[in-house]
Short mmCIF file of C-alpha atoms and ligand atoms in Angstrom, two decimals:
data_model
loop_
_atom_site.label_atom_id
_atom_site.label_comp_id
_atom_site.label_asym_id
_atom_site.label_seq_id
_atom_site.Cartn_x
_atom_site.Cartn_y
_atom_site.Cartn_z
CA MET A 326 -36.25 48.66 -144.66
CA PRO A 327 -36.08 47.46 -148.40
CA GLU A 328 -36.17 43.98 -149.45
CA LEU A 329 -35.61 41.72 -152.05
CA PRO A 330 -37.72 43.66 -154.68
CA GLU A 331 -36.62 46.79 -154.39
CA VAL A 332 -32.80 45.97 -154.56
CA GLU A 333 -33.93 44.15 -157.69
CA ILE A 334 -35.49 47.25 -159.25
CA THR A 335 -32.46 49.47 -157.80
CA ARG A 336 -29.95 47.02 -159.89
CA ARG A 337 -32.26 47.28 -162.79
CA SER A 338 -32.45 51.03 -162.66
CA LEU A 339 -28.35 51.27 -162.14
CA VAL A 340 -28.27 49.56 -165.47
CA ARG A 341 -30.98 50.99 -167.52
CA TRP A 342 -29.27 54.63 -166.29
CA MET A 343 -25.90 53.81 -166.67
CA GLU A 344 -25.66 51.94 -170.02
CA GLY A 345 -22.94 52.55 -172.22
CA ARG A 346 -22.36 55.92 -170.13
CA ARG A 347 -18.57 56.56 -169.08
CA VAL A 348 -18.51 58.18 -165.26
CA ASP A 349 -16.84 61.25 -165.54
CA ARG A 350 -16.16 62.38 -161.83
CA VAL A 351 -17.68 61.10 -158.39
CA GLU A 352 -18.50 63.49 -155.75
CA VAL A 353 -18.77 62.16 -152.39
CA PRO A 354 -20.32 64.94 -149.77
CA ASP A 355 -20.16 62.07 -147.22
CA PRO A 356 -17.01 60.34 -147.17
CA ALA A 357 -18.34 58.34 -144.35
CA ALA A 358 -20.82 56.54 -146.14
CA ILE A 359 -17.94 54.77 -147.79
CA ARG A 360 -16.85 51.92 -145.72
CA SER A 361 -14.20 49.29 -145.35
CA THR A 362 -16.60 46.62 -144.94
CA ARG A 363 -20.50 45.36 -144.34
CA SER A 364 -21.14 48.01 -141.46
CA THR A 365 -24.01 50.36 -140.73
CA LEU A 366 -21.69 52.12 -138.62
CA PRO A 367 -20.86 55.57 -140.48
CA SER A 368 -17.65 55.44 -137.64
CA ASP A 369 -16.85 52.24 -139.72
CA ALA A 370 -16.01 54.49 -142.41
CA HIS A 371 -13.34 54.02 -145.13
CA PRO A 372 -9.37 55.95 -144.49
CA ASP A 373 -9.06 56.37 -147.65
CA GLY A 374 -12.48 55.44 -149.17
CA VAL A 375 -13.27 58.78 -151.73
CA ALA A 376 -10.13 57.65 -153.18
CA ALA A 377 -11.19 54.16 -153.34
CA VAL A 378 -13.94 54.71 -154.92
CA ARG A 379 -12.72 57.06 -157.66
CA ALA A 380 -9.96 54.72 -158.78
CA ARG A 381 -12.28 52.29 -159.38
CA VAL A 382 -15.28 54.09 -161.30
CA GLU A 383 -13.97 57.62 -162.28
CA GLY A 384 -13.43 57.72 -165.93
CA GLY A 385 -15.17 53.77 -166.61
CA ARG A 386 -18.61 52.60 -166.99
CA LEU A 387 -20.42 49.59 -165.03
CA VAL A 388 -20.22 46.51 -166.70
CA GLU A 389 -22.26 44.53 -164.15
CA ALA A 390 -24.91 45.25 -161.61
CA ARG A 391 -25.60 42.14 -159.70
CA ARG A 392 -27.72 41.36 -156.56
CA HIS A 393 -27.36 38.71 -153.88
CA GLY A 394 -30.03 38.88 -151.13
CA LYS A 395 -30.14 42.32 -150.57
CA ARG A 396 -26.59 43.25 -151.21
CA LEU A 397 -25.96 44.94 -154.35
CA GLY A 398 -22.78 44.65 -156.48
CA LEU A 399 -21.81 46.97 -158.87
CA ARG A 400 -18.31 45.89 -161.41
CA PHE A 401 -17.00 48.89 -163.06
CA ASP A 402 -13.99 48.73 -166.09
CA ALA A 403 -11.43 48.96 -162.74
CA GLY A 404 -12.94 47.54 -159.82
CA ASP A 405 -15.85 46.97 -157.70
CA LEU A 406 -17.95 48.37 -154.80
CA LEU A 407 -20.38 46.36 -152.73
CA VAL A 408 -23.63 48.29 -152.18
CA HIS A 409 -26.24 47.73 -148.77
CA LEU A 410 -29.40 50.23 -148.93
CA GLY A 411 -29.73 50.14 -145.08
CA MET A 412 -32.66 50.59 -143.86
CA THR A 413 -33.58 53.83 -146.23
CA GLY A 414 -30.77 54.12 -149.00
CA ARG A 415 -31.45 54.87 -152.59
CA PHE A 416 -29.94 55.69 -155.57
CA THR A 417 -31.89 58.18 -157.69
CA ARG A 418 -31.77 60.48 -160.75
CA GLY A 419 -33.80 63.10 -159.20
CA PRO A 420 -32.07 66.12 -158.01
CA ALA A 421 -30.11 67.13 -155.12
CA ASP A 422 -30.64 67.65 -151.24
CA ARG A 423 -29.10 67.13 -148.05
CA PHE A 424 -29.08 63.79 -147.50
CA VAL A 425 -26.97 62.97 -150.74
CA ARG A 426 -24.05 60.72 -149.76
CA VAL A 427 -22.45 60.25 -153.13
CA CYS A 428 -22.94 61.25 -157.05
CA LEU A 429 -22.06 59.97 -159.67
CA HIS A 430 -21.88 62.63 -162.63
CA LEU A 431 -22.08 61.03 -165.93
CA ASP A 432 -20.61 61.53 -169.58
CA ASP A 433 -24.27 63.13 -171.01
CA GLY A 434 -24.55 65.63 -167.99
CA SER A 435 -27.49 63.91 -165.80
CA ALA A 436 -25.86 62.84 -161.99
CA VAL A 437 -27.19 59.31 -160.28
CA ARG A 438 -27.10 59.61 -156.28
CA PHE A 439 -27.06 57.11 -153.31
CA VAL A 440 -29.38 59.24 -150.78
CA ASP A 441 -29.28 58.17 -147.46
CA SER A 442 -30.93 59.67 -144.80
CA ARG A 443 -30.46 57.27 -141.66
CA ARG A 444 -27.36 56.81 -142.96
CA PHE A 445 -27.61 53.03 -142.19
CA GLY A 446 -26.08 52.15 -145.84
CA CYS A 447 -22.82 52.01 -147.35
CA LEU A 448 -20.96 51.48 -150.72
CA VAL A 449 -17.40 48.94 -149.89
CA PRO A 450 -15.12 49.13 -152.14
CA THR A 451 -13.82 45.87 -152.88
CA ASP A 452 -11.29 43.31 -154.64
CA ASP A 453 -13.24 40.13 -154.26
CA LEU A 454 -16.64 41.17 -154.93
CA ASP A 455 -18.26 37.09 -155.53
CA ALA A 456 -16.86 36.37 -152.52
CA ASP A 457 -18.12 39.62 -150.52
CA LEU A 458 -21.81 39.70 -152.35
CA ALA A 459 -22.31 35.81 -151.00
CA GLU A 460 -20.41 35.88 -147.90
CA GLY A 461 -22.54 34.09 -145.23
CA LEU A 462 -25.58 34.42 -147.55
CA GLY A 463 -28.19 31.30 -148.10
CA PRO A 464 -29.43 31.27 -152.21
CA ASP A 465 -30.79 34.13 -153.66
CA VAL A 466 -34.86 33.18 -153.88
CA LEU A 467 -35.11 34.76 -157.01
CA LEU A 468 -32.06 34.04 -158.65
CA ALA A 469 -32.19 30.44 -157.30
CA PRO A 470 -35.51 29.36 -155.77
CA PRO A 471 -35.26 26.75 -153.63
CA ASP A 472 -36.92 23.44 -153.83
CA ALA A 473 -38.99 21.07 -151.19
CA ARG A 474 -36.23 19.17 -151.10
CA GLY A 475 -34.01 22.11 -150.61
CA LEU A 476 -35.98 23.54 -148.01
CA GLY A 477 -36.15 20.70 -146.20
CA GLU A 478 -32.44 20.58 -145.27
CA ARG A 479 -32.58 24.69 -144.73
CA LEU A 480 -36.07 24.60 -142.17
CA ARG A 481 -34.77 22.90 -138.89
CA GLY A 482 -35.32 22.27 -135.50
CA ARG A 483 -38.08 23.93 -133.10
CA ARG A 484 -37.84 27.76 -134.33
CA SER A 485 -40.70 28.75 -136.22
CA VAL A 486 -40.94 28.90 -139.94
CA LYS A 487 -40.78 32.68 -140.30
CA ALA A 488 -37.78 33.08 -138.17
CA ALA A 489 -36.29 30.64 -140.15
CA LEU A 490 -37.48 32.29 -143.45
CA MET A 491 -36.33 35.88 -142.74
CA ASP A 492 -32.80 34.46 -141.45
CA GLN A 493 -30.41 35.06 -144.44
CA ALA A 494 -28.13 32.70 -144.42
CA VAL A 495 -30.80 29.94 -144.56
CA VAL A 496 -32.57 32.11 -147.88
CA ALA A 497 -30.97 35.14 -148.39
CA GLY A 498 -34.08 37.71 -149.73
CA LEU A 499 -37.26 37.67 -147.67
CA GLY A 500 -37.74 40.45 -145.54
CA ASN A 501 -40.94 40.43 -143.03
CA ILE A 502 -43.56 41.45 -145.55
CA HIS A 503 -42.87 38.40 -148.10
CA ALA A 504 -41.91 36.06 -145.09
CA VAL A 505 -45.48 36.94 -144.19
CA GLU A 506 -47.23 36.74 -147.99
CA ALA A 507 -45.20 33.56 -148.56
CA LEU A 508 -47.07 32.03 -145.37
CA TRP A 509 -50.65 32.79 -146.18
CA ARG A 510 -50.15 31.69 -150.07
CA ALA A 511 -48.66 28.17 -148.57
CA ARG A 512 -51.35 28.13 -145.87
CA LEU A 513 -48.97 27.41 -143.22
CA HIS A 514 -48.73 29.89 -139.96
CA PRO A 515 -45.47 32.14 -139.29
CA ASP A 516 -45.46 30.28 -135.60
CA LEU A 517 -45.49 26.91 -137.17
CA PRO A 518 -42.18 25.22 -135.66
CA CYS A 519 -39.86 23.83 -138.41
CA ASP A 520 -39.64 20.64 -137.80
CA ARG A 521 -43.22 19.98 -138.30
CA LEU A 522 -43.31 21.23 -141.73
CA GLY A 523 -43.81 17.83 -143.41
CA PRO A 524 -43.35 16.97 -147.24
CA ALA A 525 -46.36 18.48 -148.61
CA ASP A 526 -46.12 21.81 -146.59
CA LEU A 527 -42.48 21.89 -148.55
CA VAL A 528 -44.10 21.53 -151.41
CA ALA A 529 -46.48 24.44 -150.63
CA LEU A 530 -43.79 26.75 -149.50
CA ALA A 531 -41.21 26.47 -151.92
CA GLY A 532 -44.13 27.27 -154.65
CA ALA A 533 -44.86 30.15 -152.81
CA ILE A 534 -41.79 31.66 -152.45
CA ALA A 535 -40.89 31.81 -155.48
CA LEU A 536 -44.59 33.32 -156.87
CA GLN A 537 -44.57 35.52 -154.13
CA VAL A 538 -41.16 37.34 -155.07
CA ARG A 539 -41.37 36.95 -158.76
CA TRP A 540 -45.47 38.56 -157.92
CA ALA A 541 -43.91 41.87 -156.30
CA VAL A 542 -40.97 42.14 -158.41
CA ASP A 543 -43.61 42.28 -161.14
CA LEU A 544 -45.58 44.53 -159.21
CA GLU A 545 -42.47 46.95 -158.75
CA ASP A 546 -41.11 46.76 -162.35
CA GLY A 547 -40.62 50.57 -162.53
CA GLU A 548 -38.46 53.56 -160.19
CA GLU A 549 -40.45 54.14 -157.54
CA VAL A 550 -41.37 51.28 -155.23
CA ALA A 551 -44.95 51.56 -155.31
CA TYR A 552 -45.95 50.19 -152.51
CA VAL A 553 -43.48 51.91 -149.54
CA THR A 554 -44.57 55.73 -151.02
CA GLU A 555 -46.33 56.83 -148.14
CA GLY A 556 -50.52 56.57 -148.45
CA ALA A 557 -49.58 54.01 -151.34
CA PRO A 558 -52.73 51.44 -151.47
CA ASN A 559 -51.53 48.57 -149.68
CA PRO A 560 -51.16 45.53 -152.25
CA PHE A 561 -50.30 42.64 -149.65
CA THR A 562 -53.14 40.23 -149.04
CA VAL A 563 -52.82 39.35 -145.07
CA TYR A 564 -49.78 41.53 -144.23
CA GLY A 565 -50.99 44.87 -143.03
CA ARG A 566 -54.95 44.18 -142.80
CA ALA A 567 -55.53 43.49 -139.21
CA GLY A 568 -58.86 42.71 -138.89
CA GLY A 569 -60.22 42.12 -141.92
CA PRO A 570 -61.34 38.93 -143.69
CA CYS A 571 -59.13 36.94 -145.04
CA PRO A 572 -59.48 36.35 -148.79
CA ARG A 573 -59.13 32.79 -148.71
CA CYS A 574 -61.16 31.47 -146.12
CA GLY A 575 -63.10 35.10 -144.69
CA ALA A 576 -62.00 34.58 -140.72
CA LEU A 577 -60.53 38.04 -139.42
CA VAL A 578 -56.00 38.02 -140.22
CA GLU A 579 -54.37 38.31 -137.13
CA ARG A 580 -52.03 40.82 -136.75
CA THR A 581 -48.64 39.67 -133.48
CA THR A 582 -45.52 40.98 -132.82
CA GLY A 583 -42.48 38.84 -132.36
CA SER A 584 -38.88 40.24 -132.14
CA GLY A 585 -40.27 43.41 -132.79
CA ARG A 586 -41.74 42.81 -136.39
CA ALA A 587 -45.06 43.00 -137.38
CA THR A 588 -47.01 39.17 -138.22
CA TYR A 589 -49.99 38.98 -139.43
CA ALA A 590 -51.63 35.35 -140.03
CA CYS A 591 -54.68 33.93 -140.74
CA ARG A 592 -56.22 31.14 -138.00
CA GLY A 593 -58.88 29.88 -140.31
CA CYS A 594 -56.86 28.37 -142.92
CA GLN A 595 -52.85 28.76 -142.39
CA ARG A 596 -52.28 25.71 -140.02
CA ALA A 597 -50.65 26.44 -137.13
ZN1 ZN B 1074 -57.98 32.22 -143.99
#
């Protein structure tokens, strides 16, 4: 599932590919990819989605591409689209395949395709991009990295710090991988309850989140997202390294699962 860095790279790529180019034609091989609301279900297809996208996009230019958490907002001359990549959605200039859902043909003869094999992703025509982009989300961890005080106000109660960090209403943009890595950086065990975080923990965690997200975005600065490619080397410190030594203290990294997601942590140096 794409996390913030992949969505941010997608945003930057779209700006680079489409800058100064007019969209001549929108081709929609899969009208169900255009939805009325943020929905993962093709059955929530926008009843007039193809026309709604064409009216906003055809004959115009991409004015701005914005991101909040894992949501993307595309502002064209004549209207806006909200984009969700879902599980497998991505934009590409590569050759067409059977998973192309929407294709933007540009005036230089190139094409930008929205490709999505699992079909959880969607484009949503919107008349209020600002509201739709941020609705229900906490502050974006890259655009507005939380400080210790802000985190202290947001991480509350008995639930685990990892669960809270992955709750997009608490902070927007952290998924499983980067939550695991940020907690290792902060020397905090993912299972630690929020109400046991002290002031020094919050300072460490705020710094770790900011570092982790910047590191990941820099790592992925290219059209392809290196670590999600099959067979690519694992660039992470503890994620995906169960049974290996913790690079900080040498204890073995443990893998556990909770709510269907794998967690990796070191009991030697991450306080539980
Ligand atoms: Zn350790």
